[in-house]
Amino acid sequence: MADDKRNILLLSKDDLNAFLKRISAKAYIANQIYNWIFKKFVFNFDEMLNISKDMRAILKSEFYFDLPEISTIQKSNDGTKKYLLKLKDGMFIEMVLIPNLKKNTVCISSQVGCARNCNFCATAKLGLVRNLTVAEIVGQILLVSGDLFPNKLTNIVFMGMGEPLDNYDNVVESIRFINREDTLLFSPRRITISTSGVIPGIERLANENLNVKLAVSLNSAINEKRDEIMPINTTYPLEKLKNQLLNFRKKSNFRITFEYIMIANFNMSNSDIKALRKFVGDISCKINLIPWNPVENLPYKSPSKHEIENFRNKLSENLNFAITLRNSRGQDIDAACGQLVAKKISRER
Ligand code: SAH
């Protein structure tokens, strides 16, 4: 009867209560189960020791734990951990945990591959294979929370594989799910959705009343250049993107973060800086500068320390925004931005 089993991880409390009532079991068992799963991150009925053995047997025959399988974990010298996760259909995704002082941030995937084809990014080379389900998105968060326990996951960024706004419904449903009081009570303010600039998705998100943070991968404020590295710009060019961001900003409490990958000899000249300053000038925002991380077989070059400093200094002259430089973490394990390509996929192909 395995096919009839339900995923206990996404079951609503009402459904669980209804089940317990149907078999004439005590209602408080639902709380016990939820405590084990969402407070202690135990994903196995056998370990739920305050529940009777007979009851555990019944639960096992009725429900299962639908989680991606951890295929490998690589640990970087700087504490960053990369998980290669195997999904039920044999596909792989990656997830990265970035501990930093008191913060534990996880970078999760929203799709297997990506359709947006940014030509500096490793994930793009896979093309879009499929969207992740809600169970697969929530599953990543539960797995990493379990691995961290008793420490806590504090932040979530949708900056792994995929374009989250191309999998809008499942991403939003996952965020609403983990925000529930009976699950993780994880605040949307500690979640960042990063987009390559999917305007209709940004518009929907503005009206969603969700209170998540938004990051936009800008990478150039000059249309011709952005067209060249991010084909999405030919559909949603900079002026339209900017209008939508101004609209989003009106409805959100949080400043938008612009991510700008610095590529040597491409988007770091004085005219690039001028265009960038003009573009962000009237949007209250933060700018996150990211040195391009090398990806195999791509023709780009990472900037030198000197070029980075120079760019940063010129950009920040009389500009009242926070400009941060993302120091690339986990480079020794290919976990840094854009390197999130499940190498195993290519090996198995
Ligand atoms: N599709 C979404 C989220 C995934 S990408 C988006 O585009 O925002 C997450 C971040 O990694 C983006 O800011 C992207 O610009 C950056 N990135 C991609 N490839 C990179 C590379 N090779 N080096 C540095 N950053 C990269």
mmCIF file of C-alpha atoms and ligand atoms in Angstrom:
data_model
loop_
_atom_site.group_PDB
_atom_site.id
_atom_site.type_symbol
_atom_site.label_atom_id
_atom_site.label_comp_id
_atom_site.label_asym_id
_atom_site.label_seq_id
_atom_site.Cartn_x
_atom_site.Cartn_y
_atom_site.Cartn_z
ATOM 1 C CA MET A 1 0.000 0.000 0.000
ATOM 2 C CA ALA A 2 3.074 2.223 -0.164
ATOM 3 C CA ASP A 3 1.525 4.369 -2.875
ATOM 4 C CA ASP A 4 -1.289 5.460 -0.589
ATOM 5 C CA LYS A 5 1.030 6.740 2.107
ATOM 6 C CA ARG A 6 0.933 10.447 2.723
ATOM 7 C CA ASN A 7 3.859 12.789 3.313
ATOM 8 C CA ILE A 8 3.617 13.660 6.988
ATOM 9 C CA LEU A 9 5.888 16.676 6.541
ATOM 10 C CA LEU A 10 3.372 18.694 4.553
ATOM 11 C CA LEU A 11 0.214 17.329 6.147
ATOM 12 C CA SER A 12 -1.916 20.044 7.685
ATOM 13 C CA LYS A 13 -2.668 19.773 11.362
ATOM 14 C CA ASP A 14 -6.367 19.523 10.492
ATOM 15 C CA ASP A 15 -5.676 16.477 8.352
ATOM 16 C CA LEU A 16 -3.546 14.925 11.040
ATOM 17 C CA ASN A 17 -6.219 15.609 13.649
ATOM 18 C CA ALA A 18 -8.882 14.121 11.387
ATOM 19 C CA PHE A 19 -6.782 11.002 10.964
ATOM 20 C CA LEU A 20 -6.216 10.630 14.707
ATOM 21 C CA LYS A 21 -9.935 11.070 15.333
ATOM 22 C CA ARG A 22 -10.793 8.449 12.738
ATOM 23 C CA ILE A 23 -8.652 5.867 14.486
ATOM 24 C CA SER A 24 -9.865 7.064 17.916
ATOM 25 C CA ALA A 25 -6.406 8.138 19.050
ATOM 26 C CA LYS A 26 -5.675 10.966 21.447
ATOM 27 C CA ALA A 27 -5.616 14.406 19.855
ATOM 28 C CA TYR A 28 -2.414 15.458 21.645
ATOM 29 C CA ILE A 29 -0.453 12.978 19.553
ATOM 30 C CA ALA A 30 -0.616 15.498 16.724
ATOM 31 C CA ASN A 31 1.302 17.985 18.867
ATOM 32 C CA GLN A 32 3.829 15.371 19.829
ATOM 33 C CA ILE A 33 4.456 14.525 16.190
ATOM 34 C CA TYR A 34 4.755 18.179 15.220
ATOM 35 C CA ASN A 35 7.179 18.770 18.060
ATOM 36 C CA TRP A 36 9.419 15.949 16.966
ATOM 37 C CA ILE A 37 9.406 17.097 13.358
ATOM 38 C CA PHE A 38 9.538 20.873 13.557
ATOM 39 C CA LYS A 39 11.225 21.484 16.902
ATOM 40 C CA LYS A 40 13.646 18.568 17.083
ATOM 41 C CA PHE A 41 13.908 17.723 13.389
ATOM 42 C CA VAL A 42 13.374 14.030 13.877
ATOM 43 C CA PHE A 43 12.230 12.492 10.607
ATOM 44 C CA ASN A 44 11.621 8.965 11.727
ATOM 45 C CA PHE A 45 8.698 7.571 13.759
ATOM 46 C CA ASP A 46 10.939 5.084 15.592
ATOM 47 C CA GLU A 47 12.681 7.908 17.397
ATOM 48 C CA MET A 48 9.463 9.531 18.616
ATOM 49 C CA LEU A 49 9.838 7.910 21.994
ATOM 50 C CA ASN A 50 6.925 9.513 23.839
ATOM 51 C CA ILE A 51 4.526 7.926 21.360
ATOM 52 C CA SER A 52 3.551 4.313 22.041
ATOM 53 C CA LYS A 53 5.066 1.572 19.950
ATOM 54 C CA ASP A 54 1.670 0.501 18.602
ATOM 55 C CA MET A 55 0.832 4.041 17.616
ATOM 56 C CA ARG A 56 4.180 4.429 15.879
ATOM 57 C CA ALA A 57 3.448 1.281 13.886
ATOM 58 C CA ILE A 58 0.115 2.710 12.767
ATOM 59 C CA LEU A 59 1.745 6.003 11.826
ATOM 60 C CA LYS A 60 4.391 4.179 9.839
ATOM 61 C CA SER A 61 1.800 2.296 7.853
ATOM 62 C CA GLU A 62 -0.049 5.488 7.023
ATOM 63 C CA PHE A 63 2.634 8.164 6.516
ATOM 64 C CA TYR A 64 6.161 8.625 5.295
ATOM 65 C CA PHE A 65 8.790 11.392 5.407
ATOM 66 C CA ASP A 66 9.278 12.894 1.985
ATOM 67 C CA LEU A 67 12.774 14.364 2.090
ATOM 68 C CA PRO A 68 15.503 14.635 -0.523
ATOM 69 C CA GLU A 69 18.305 12.194 0.159
ATOM 70 C CA ILE A 70 21.675 13.651 1.177
ATOM 71 C CA SER A 71 24.035 12.195 -1.378
ATOM 72 C CA THR A 72 27.245 13.904 -0.258
ATOM 73 C CA ILE A 73 28.284 16.716 2.054
ATOM 74 C CA GLN A 74 31.453 18.696 1.374
ATOM 75 C CA LYS A 75 32.883 20.968 4.013
ATOM 76 C CA SER A 76 34.974 23.971 3.071
ATOM 77 C CA ASN A 77 37.885 25.310 5.121
ATOM 78 C CA ASP A 78 35.778 28.353 5.987
ATOM 79 C CA GLY A 79 32.915 26.289 7.463
ATOM 80 C CA THR A 80 30.672 26.471 4.398
ATOM 81 C CA LYS A 81 28.942 23.162 3.752
ATOM 82 C CA LYS A 82 27.653 22.017 0.398
ATOM 83 C CA TYR A 83 25.030 19.312 0.179
ATOM 84 C CA LEU A 84 24.387 17.358 -2.962
ATOM 85 C CA LEU A 85 20.782 16.225 -2.705
ATOM 86 C CA LYS A 86 19.159 13.427 -4.665
ATOM 87 C CA LEU A 87 15.489 13.810 -5.537
ATOM 88 C CA LYS A 88 13.018 10.974 -5.986
ATOM 89 C CA ASP A 89 13.329 10.998 -9.772
ATOM 90 C CA GLY A 90 17.105 10.679 -9.549
ATOM 91 C CA MET A 91 17.791 14.362 -10.263
ATOM 92 C CA PHE A 92 20.324 16.251 -8.170
ATOM 93 C CA ILE A 93 20.245 19.719 -6.642
ATOM 94 C CA GLU A 94 22.625 21.569 -4.396
ATOM 95 C CA MET A 95 22.166 23.472 -1.191
ATOM 96 C CA VAL A 96 24.796 25.447 0.714
ATOM 97 C CA LEU A 97 24.969 26.280 4.410
ATOM 98 C CA ILE A 98 26.948 29.405 5.239
ATOM 99 C CA PRO A 99 27.634 29.878 8.952
ATOM 100 C CA ASN A 100 28.750 33.372 9.886
ATOM 101 C CA LEU A 101 29.135 34.412 13.516
ATOM 102 C CA LYS A 102 25.664 34.002 14.998
ATOM 103 C CA LYS A 103 23.955 33.642 11.655
ATOM 104 C CA ASN A 104 23.303 30.401 9.852
ATOM 105 C CA THR A 105 22.222 31.107 6.303
ATOM 106 C CA VAL A 106 21.154 28.446 3.870
ATOM 107 C CA CYS A 107 21.203 29.004 0.143
ATOM 108 C CA ILE A 108 18.551 26.770 -1.400
ATOM 109 C CA SER A 109 17.522 25.760 -4.905
ATOM 110 C CA SER A 110 14.145 26.406 -6.488
ATOM 111 C CA GLN A 111 14.546 24.465 -9.745
ATOM 112 C CA VAL A 112 16.594 21.665 -11.242
ATOM 113 C CA GLY A 113 18.628 23.736 -13.698
ATOM 114 C CA CYS A 114 17.321 27.095 -14.897
ATOM 115 C CA ALA A 115 15.720 28.489 -18.043
ATOM 116 C CA ARG A 116 17.185 31.991 -17.896
ATOM 117 C CA ASN A 117 20.483 31.143 -19.504
ATOM 118 C CA CYS A 118 22.682 33.849 -17.963
ATOM 119 C CA ASN A 119 25.929 33.202 -19.715
ATOM 120 C CA PHE A 120 28.259 33.669 -16.731
ATOM 121 C CA CYS A 121 26.430 31.144 -14.534
ATOM 122 C CA ALA A 122 27.166 27.460 -14.122
ATOM 123 C CA THR A 123 23.576 26.397 -13.436
ATOM 124 C CA ALA A 124 22.453 27.906 -16.736
ATOM 125 C CA LYS A 125 24.470 25.295 -18.585
ATOM 126 C CA LEU A 126 22.016 22.627 -17.434
ATOM 127 C CA GLY A 127 19.009 24.327 -18.997
ATOM 128 C CA LEU A 128 15.702 23.977 -17.180
ATOM 129 C CA VAL A 129 14.984 20.400 -16.173
ATOM 130 C CA ARG A 130 11.998 21.043 -13.902
ATOM 131 C CA ASN A 131 10.557 23.046 -11.038
ATOM 132 C CA LEU A 132 11.041 21.824 -7.486
ATOM 133 C CA THR A 133 7.902 20.826 -5.601
ATOM 134 C CA VAL A 134 6.875 22.388 -2.295
ATOM 135 C CA ALA A 135 8.020 19.190 -0.555
ATOM 136 C CA GLU A 136 11.447 19.516 -2.176
ATOM 137 C CA ILE A 137 11.828 23.171 -1.206
ATOM 138 C CA VAL A 138 10.608 22.668 2.365
ATOM 139 C CA GLY A 139 12.615 19.429 2.448
ATOM 140 C CA GLN A 140 15.874 21.325 1.922
ATOM 141 C CA ILE A 141 15.050 23.617 4.841
ATOM 142 C CA LEU A 142 14.146 20.725 7.137
ATOM 143 C CA LEU A 143 17.257 18.770 6.225
ATOM 144 C CA VAL A 144 19.603 21.647 6.911
ATOM 145 C CA SER A 145 17.753 22.509 10.143
ATOM 146 C CA GLY A 146 18.200 18.917 11.255
ATOM 147 C CA ASP A 147 21.878 19.037 10.447
ATOM 148 C CA LEU A 148 22.290 22.283 12.407
ATOM 149 C CA PHE A 149 20.268 21.194 15.444
ATOM 150 C CA PRO A 150 20.505 22.285 18.272
ATOM 151 C CA ASN A 151 21.792 25.387 16.515
ATOM 152 C CA LYS A 152 19.213 27.301 14.557
ATOM 153 C CA LEU A 153 18.797 28.206 10.969
ATOM 154 C CA THR A 154 18.431 32.002 10.910
ATOM 155 C CA ASN A 155 18.276 33.021 7.240
ATOM 156 C CA ILE A 156 17.204 31.558 3.932
ATOM 157 C CA VAL A 157 18.230 32.839 0.511
ATOM 158 C CA PHE A 158 16.813 31.557 -2.754
ATOM 159 C CA MET A 159 20.151 31.882 -4.508
ATOM 160 C CA GLY A 160 20.909 28.280 -5.302
ATOM 161 C CA MET A 161 19.994 26.614 -8.553
ATOM 162 C CA GLY A 162 17.068 28.062 -10.483
ATOM 163 C CA GLU A 163 15.039 31.224 -10.909
ATOM 164 C CA PRO A 164 12.655 31.316 -7.946
ATOM 165 C CA LEU A 165 10.135 33.586 -9.644
ATOM 166 C CA ASP A 166 9.823 31.056 -12.483
ATOM 167 C CA ASN A 167 8.561 28.623 -9.839
ATOM 168 C CA TYR A 168 6.488 31.258 -8.132
ATOM 169 C CA ASP A 169 3.609 29.236 -6.667
ATOM 170 C CA ASN A 170 5.754 26.575 -5.048
ATOM 171 C CA VAL A 171 8.253 29.088 -3.675
ATOM 172 C CA VAL A 172 5.514 31.216 -2.092
ATOM 173 C CA GLU A 173 3.653 28.187 -0.748
ATOM 174 C CA SER A 174 6.872 26.920 0.844
ATOM 175 C CA ILE A 175 7.484 30.267 2.513
ATOM 176 C CA ARG A 176 3.929 30.349 3.855
ATOM 177 C CA PHE A 177 4.290 26.795 5.094
ATOM 178 C CA ILE A 178 7.454 27.335 7.144
ATOM 179 C CA ASN A 179 5.995 30.569 8.506
ATOM 180 C CA ARG A 180 3.113 28.716 10.182
ATOM 181 C CA GLU A 181 3.025 28.726 13.956
ATOM 182 C CA ASP A 182 2.763 24.941 14.112
ATOM 183 C CA THR A 183 5.742 24.424 11.801
ATOM 184 C CA LEU A 184 8.918 26.539 11.961
ATOM 185 C CA LEU A 185 7.438 29.976 12.581
ATOM 186 C CA PHE A 186 10.183 31.117 10.228
ATOM 187 C CA SER A 187 9.740 34.800 9.521
ATOM 188 C CA PRO A 188 9.596 35.863 5.858
ATOM 189 C CA ARG A 189 11.726 38.875 6.827
ATOM 190 C CA ARG A 190 14.616 36.486 7.156
ATOM 191 C CA ILE A 191 14.070 35.122 3.668
ATOM 192 C CA THR A 192 15.481 36.644 0.491
ATOM 193 C CA ILE A 193 14.232 35.824 -2.971
ATOM 194 C CA SER A 194 16.844 36.575 -5.593
ATOM 195 C CA THR A 195 15.696 37.098 -9.170
ATOM 196 C CA SER A 196 17.303 37.709 -12.516
ATOM 197 C CA GLY A 197 14.500 40.237 -13.093
ATOM 198 C CA VAL A 198 11.259 38.392 -13.866
ATOM 199 C CA ILE A 199 8.980 41.442 -13.924
ATOM 200 C CA PRO A 200 5.583 39.694 -13.707
ATOM 201 C CA GLY A 201 6.864 37.689 -10.739
ATOM 202 C CA ILE A 202 8.105 40.833 -8.979
ATOM 203 C CA GLU A 203 4.703 42.405 -9.548
ATOM 204 C CA ARG A 204 2.896 39.401 -8.091
ATOM 205 C CA LEU A 205 5.251 39.370 -5.135
ATOM 206 C CA ALA A 206 4.587 43.065 -4.504
ATOM 207 C CA ASN A 207 0.894 42.241 -4.088
ATOM 208 C CA GLU A 208 1.411 39.013 -2.174
ATOM 209 C CA ASN A 209 1.675 40.637 1.229
ATOM 210 C CA LEU A 210 4.411 38.236 2.155
ATOM 211 C CA ASN A 211 7.078 40.575 3.513
ATOM 212 C CA VAL A 212 10.062 38.742 2.082
ATOM 213 C CA LYS A 213 13.210 40.537 0.990
ATOM 214 C CA LEU A 214 13.994 40.915 -2.676
ATOM 215 C CA ALA A 215 17.374 40.777 -4.351
ATOM 216 C CA VAL A 216 17.896 41.502 -8.034
ATOM 217 C CA SER A 217 20.836 40.223 -10.033
ATOM 218 C CA LEU A 218 21.655 43.339 -11.995
ATOM 219 C CA ASN A 219 25.202 42.784 -13.239
ATOM 220 C CA SER A 220 25.000 45.685 -15.676
ATOM 221 C CA ALA A 221 22.929 48.858 -15.844
ATOM 222 C CA ILE A 222 23.517 49.203 -19.577
ATOM 223 C CA ASN A 223 20.918 47.447 -21.708
ATOM 224 C CA GLU A 224 23.266 46.298 -24.478
ATOM 225 C CA LYS A 225 25.643 44.744 -21.988
ATOM 226 C CA ARG A 226 22.932 43.221 -19.857
ATOM 227 C CA ASP A 227 21.354 41.756 -23.013
ATOM 228 C CA GLU A 228 24.655 40.127 -23.735
ATOM 229 C CA ILE A 229 25.094 38.359 -20.404
ATOM 230 C CA MET A 230 21.462 37.990 -19.306
ATOM 231 C CA PRO A 231 19.046 37.138 -22.131
ATOM 232 C CA ILE A 232 16.127 37.895 -19.790
ATOM 233 C CA ASN A 233 16.990 41.563 -20.319
ATOM 234 C CA THR A 234 15.771 41.399 -23.920
ATOM 235 C CA THR A 235 12.303 40.502 -22.576
ATOM 236 C CA TYR A 236 12.375 42.660 -19.435
ATOM 237 C CA PRO A 237 14.760 45.543 -20.093
ATOM 238 C CA LEU A 238 16.204 47.849 -17.460
ATOM 239 C CA GLU A 239 13.667 50.714 -17.643
ATOM 240 C CA LYS A 240 10.744 48.332 -17.155
ATOM 241 C CA LEU A 241 12.578 46.471 -14.428
ATOM 242 C CA LYS A 242 13.230 49.711 -12.626
ATOM 243 C CA ASN A 243 9.576 50.794 -12.788
ATOM 244 C CA GLN A 244 8.506 47.507 -11.311
ATOM 245 C CA LEU A 245 11.113 47.767 -8.558
ATOM 246 C CA LEU A 246 9.899 51.239 -7.635
ATOM 247 C CA ASN A 247 6.408 49.778 -7.422
ATOM 248 C CA PHE A 248 7.656 46.881 -5.288
ATOM 249 C CA ARG A 249 9.481 49.255 -2.999
ATOM 250 C CA LYS A 250 6.290 51.198 -2.301
ATOM 251 C CA LYS A 251 4.690 48.046 -0.949
ATOM 252 C CA SER A 252 7.631 46.610 0.929
ATOM 253 C CA ASN A 253 9.377 47.626 4.146
ATOM 254 C CA PHE A 254 12.733 46.446 3.017
ATOM 255 C CA ARG A 255 15.337 47.901 0.773
ATOM 256 C CA ILE A 256 16.055 45.973 -2.376
ATOM 257 C CA THR A 257 19.477 44.395 -2.738
ATOM 258 C CA PHE A 258 21.176 44.650 -6.097
ATOM 259 C CA GLU A 259 23.697 41.968 -6.827
ATOM 260 C CA TYR A 260 26.426 43.022 -9.192
ATOM 261 C CA ILE A 261 28.897 40.424 -10.376
ATOM 262 C CA MET A 262 32.159 42.110 -11.235
ATOM 263 C CA ILE A 263 33.628 40.675 -14.417
ATOM 264 C CA ALA A 264 37.076 41.964 -15.384
ATOM 265 C CA ASN A 265 37.225 43.980 -18.625
ATOM 266 C CA PHE A 266 33.468 43.776 -19.008
ATOM 267 C CA ASN A 267 31.308 45.670 -16.533
ATOM 268 C CA MET A 268 33.774 47.586 -14.348
ATOM 269 C CA SER A 269 34.666 50.689 -16.365
ATOM 270 C CA ASN A 270 33.812 54.304 -15.533
ATOM 271 C CA SER A 271 30.813 54.250 -17.857
ATOM 272 C CA ASP A 272 29.536 51.067 -16.155
ATOM 273 C CA ILE A 273 29.824 52.794 -12.786
ATOM 274 C CA LYS A 274 28.055 55.857 -14.073
ATOM 275 C CA ALA A 275 25.162 53.803 -15.447
ATOM 276 C CA LEU A 276 24.925 51.788 -12.253
ATOM 277 C CA ARG A 277 24.852 54.893 -10.065
ATOM 278 C CA LYS A 278 22.140 56.377 -12.229
ATOM 279 C CA PHE A 279 20.059 53.193 -12.197
ATOM 280 C CA VAL A 280 20.085 52.712 -8.435
ATOM 281 C CA GLY A 281 20.129 56.405 -7.558
ATOM 282 C CA ASP A 282 16.443 56.801 -6.792
ATOM 283 C CA ILE A 283 15.690 53.333 -5.486
ATOM 284 C CA SER A 284 16.491 52.889 -1.827
ATOM 285 C CA CYS A 285 18.661 49.854 -1.940
ATOM 286 C CA LYS A 286 21.794 48.001 -0.971
ATOM 287 C CA ILE A 287 24.425 46.936 -3.426
ATOM 288 C CA ASN A 288 26.175 43.635 -3.105
ATOM 289 C CA LEU A 289 29.306 43.334 -5.195
ATOM 290 C CA ILE A 290 30.362 39.816 -6.099
ATOM 291 C CA PRO A 291 33.633 39.012 -7.845
ATOM 292 C CA TRP A 292 32.869 36.635 -10.692
ATOM 293 C CA ASN A 293 33.671 33.087 -9.664
ATOM 294 C CA PRO A 294 35.343 31.063 -12.361
ATOM 295 C CA VAL A 295 33.166 28.512 -14.124
ATOM 296 C CA GLU A 296 34.755 25.888 -16.346
ATOM 297 C CA ASN A 297 34.786 26.685 -20.060
ATOM 298 C CA LEU A 298 33.491 30.237 -19.707
ATOM 299 C CA PRO A 299 35.451 33.057 -21.313
ATOM 300 C CA TYR A 300 35.266 35.501 -18.387
ATOM 301 C CA LYS A 301 37.893 36.715 -16.015
ATOM 302 C CA SER A 302 37.672 37.437 -12.293
ATOM 303 C CA PRO A 303 38.808 40.920 -11.276
ATOM 304 C CA SER A 304 41.977 41.471 -9.258
ATOM 305 C CA LYS A 305 41.849 42.782 -5.679
ATOM 306 C CA HIS A 306 42.983 46.141 -6.963
ATOM 307 C CA GLU A 307 40.271 46.303 -9.639
ATOM 308 C CA ILE A 308 37.639 45.382 -7.066
ATOM 309 C CA GLU A 309 38.756 48.075 -4.624
ATOM 310 C CA ASN A 310 38.926 50.659 -7.362
ATOM 311 C CA PHE A 311 35.426 49.816 -8.587
ATOM 312 C CA ARG A 312 34.021 49.867 -5.102
ATOM 313 C CA ASN A 313 35.617 53.203 -4.237
ATOM 314 C CA LYS A 314 34.408 54.942 -7.362
ATOM 315 C CA LEU A 315 30.931 53.505 -7.008
ATOM 316 C CA SER A 316 30.567 54.625 -3.415
ATOM 317 C CA GLU A 317 31.687 58.242 -3.929
ATOM 318 C CA ASN A 318 28.883 60.390 -2.503
ATOM 319 C CA LEU A 319 26.490 57.506 -2.705
ATOM 320 C CA ASN A 320 24.504 56.961 0.450
ATOM 321 C CA PHE A 321 23.839 53.267 0.085
ATOM 322 C CA ALA A 322 25.336 50.328 1.826
ATOM 323 C CA ILE A 323 27.745 48.692 -0.547
ATOM 324 C CA THR A 324 28.967 45.299 0.516
ATOM 325 C CA LEU A 325 31.532 43.063 -1.004
ATOM 326 C CA ARG A 326 30.566 39.427 -0.874
ATOM 327 C CA ASN A 327 33.621 37.508 0.030
ATOM 328 C CA SER A 328 33.217 34.304 -1.811
ATOM 329 C CA ARG A 329 32.795 31.445 0.553
ATOM 330 C CA GLY A 330 33.376 27.824 -0.133
ATOM 331 C CA GLN A 331 35.344 28.330 -3.317
ATOM 332 C CA ASP A 332 37.475 25.286 -2.574
ATOM 333 C CA ILE A 333 34.369 23.097 -2.839
ATOM 334 C CA ASP A 334 32.744 24.807 -5.823
ATOM 335 C CA ALA A 335 29.985 26.089 -3.557
ATOM 336 C CA ALA A 336 30.409 29.736 -4.404
ATOM 337 C CA CYS A 337 27.889 31.591 -6.563
ATOM 338 C CA GLY A 338 27.376 30.202 -9.993
ATOM 339 C CA GLN A 339 29.294 27.068 -9.288
ATOM 340 C CA LEU A 340 26.254 25.275 -8.120
ATOM 341 C CA VAL A 341 26.140 22.815 -10.854
ATOM 342 C CA ALA A 342 25.547 19.310 -9.743
ATOM 343 C CA LYS A 343 28.643 17.813 -11.233
ATOM 344 C CA LYS A 344 27.235 14.420 -10.626
ATOM 345 C CA ILE A 345 24.534 15.126 -13.202
ATOM 346 C CA SER A 346 27.060 15.782 -15.871
ATOM 347 C CA ARG A 347 28.991 12.687 -14.839
ATOM 348 C CA GLU A 348 25.952 10.493 -15.118
ATOM 349 C CA ARG A 349 24.802 11.906 -18.419
HETATM 350 N N1 SAH B 1 18.133 33.097 -10.543
HETATM 351 C C1 SAH B 1 18.271 33.897 -9.381
HETATM 352 C C2 SAH B 1 18.878 33.181 -8.196
HETATM 353 C C3 SAH B 1 20.094 32.302 -8.444
HETATM 354 S S1 SAH B 1 21.624 33.055 -8.820
HETATM 355 C C4 SAH B 1 19.049 35.164 -9.707
HETATM 356 O O1 SAH B 1 19.496 35.315 -10.824
HETATM 357 O O2 SAH B 1 19.166 36.029 -8.858
HETATM 358 C C5 SAH B 1 22.261 33.686 -7.379
HETATM 359 C C6 SAH B 1 23.334 34.735 -7.595
HETATM 360 O O3 SAH B 1 24.548 34.174 -8.084
HETATM 361 C C7 SAH B 1 22.934 35.786 -8.600
HETATM 362 O O4 SAH B 1 23.106 37.047 -8.037
HETATM 363 C C8 SAH B 1 23.903 35.579 -9.746
HETATM 364 O O5 SAH B 1 24.122 36.791 -10.418
HETATM 365 C C9 SAH B 1 25.113 35.043 -9.035
HETATM 366 N N2 SAH B 1 26.046 34.296 -9.887
HETATM 367 C C10 SAH B 1 25.758 33.434 -10.863
HETATM 368 N N3 SAH B 1 26.882 32.969 -11.444
HETATM 369 C C11 SAH B 1 27.928 33.555 -10.801
HETATM 370 C C12 SAH B 1 29.362 33.470 -10.920
HETATM 371 N N4 SAH B 1 29.930 32.686 -11.811
HETATM 372 N N5 SAH B 1 30.105 34.213 -10.083
HETATM 373 C C13 SAH B 1 29.526 34.993 -9.152
HETATM 374 N N6 SAH B 1 28.204 35.115 -8.991
HETATM 375 C C14 SAH B 1 27.399 34.401 -9.803
#
